[in-house]
Every structure is written in C-alpha cells, then in structure tokens.
Phi, psi and omega in degrees: 000325192292317178310320186290327184288313182298316175294327180285329172299312191291318168305308179315311188296330183286320184298304193300325199268328183317311174302317173304316182297309176303325185283329165307313171299313178298327171296344183080009177299321186241114171283154194085192176250137177224137175220138187234125177229141173237156189211136173227109194248163176281343185188147171242121185244126187234121180052051173073012171231123188303133165259011182225025166064036176084010177255170188294166176215156174237121187222151181226137179238136167239128183220143186226136167213147176227122189263133179274336178204182172304339185236009187207136176196187164218176191212148181223163175177162178226141173240145178235128164220156169284144172226158171214098175290338187075054176230032174073036178064023181294307178254124162221009172207131181241137189224103172267136182230137191220152168195159190185184177251135179221148183187177188229148164200134170049051162078005172256151166258144171220153173221146171225141180188199193212132172239146173237129178250116187241137174239073186321119183089342196271120174198146172241114178068029180086351184256114185287161177265356180289146186197167178224162183222138158282146177222145163211158197206146182228126195214159174219137173251125178279349188102282183289345182184162172234150195218145169214153175232150181224173165208139176237133180228142194236132179281350185197076192298190179320145188024049165062040173267011184100194187281146157223157182230144164217126193258127163228158178211138185233148176225122170241149183233118176292147179238079188284005185263004165257151203271032183262158168228000000 
C-alpha cells in the first residue's frame, strides 16, 4: 500500500511539474530533451505478464536525452510503477533506471544501453528480485513505414532464474490522413 501511495504521489508531482519543466526547456535552461509522463492504467503488463496481478497501476517516467551532433547522443531515464506479484507483499514497487547511447548512420538508427530493474526491499530467502539487461536496437525509416529489431540480454534474469534473452521487432506506419499532430 505504501508503494501505491508513493506511486500516486509521484504521478501527481509529475503532472503538476510538467508545465514548469516544459517552460524551462523553452527558455533553453536545460540542453537536450527532457520529458515527464504519467499514467494511470487498468493493468501493468510487461512482456505479456501482468505485473499488478490484474490490478490497476500508477506509473511515472522521466526521460532525458542529449544529442552531441545530428547523429550521436545519449539518453537517461527512470520509470516507476506499483507492482503486485502475489508474493505476500514482498515486491510492491518497481524502479527501472536506464541509459545508453543512440545515433544514426547511413539511414539506420541504433541504440545500445543498460536497464536496471529494481524492486526495493523485495527478496525471498535472501534472493533479490533485482536484475539488469543489456539492450540494443537497430532501425530504419523507409518513408511509408519504419521498422526496427532489438535484443535484450540479462546474465542473471528476474529472481536469479539464469540468463535471459528478449527479441523484439517493431513496425510503425504513419497515418497522415488523420487530423492528429
């Protein structure tokens, strides 16, 4: 319950501070791009598995990126959410921290980074839930659509279950005839 209260408070703070942060960016006080997003949802599903035992979620994400040139830069961020693994309240909050490098060359975009998945205070029999992943992604915008492929690798996945790989592929198609900006 404490984590849910914390997540809701963090969400409210992010919503309240977003106009101020946007103003700072417009004034040029912070180089790069800075974004805060908040979400209230009906379930937190990660890689096809509910992280909230089918219950509601409150989430906040903070992202920062800075490009050193048109083709190369870095990114940092944090994500927080309530969780419920139906584990006797061992884990009730997830904090993900991530960072990496991104760039583009010859029409391809690429990024490589590290993600830490942290569950403060959660452990069973001395085994912590925390783990990290190396992440890489390559993509290309073909005009009519954009496509990317990625791989995440963890040498010691969630709850020390061994190595883990996650492969992903994305395709996005712009719909310019819709009146949304």
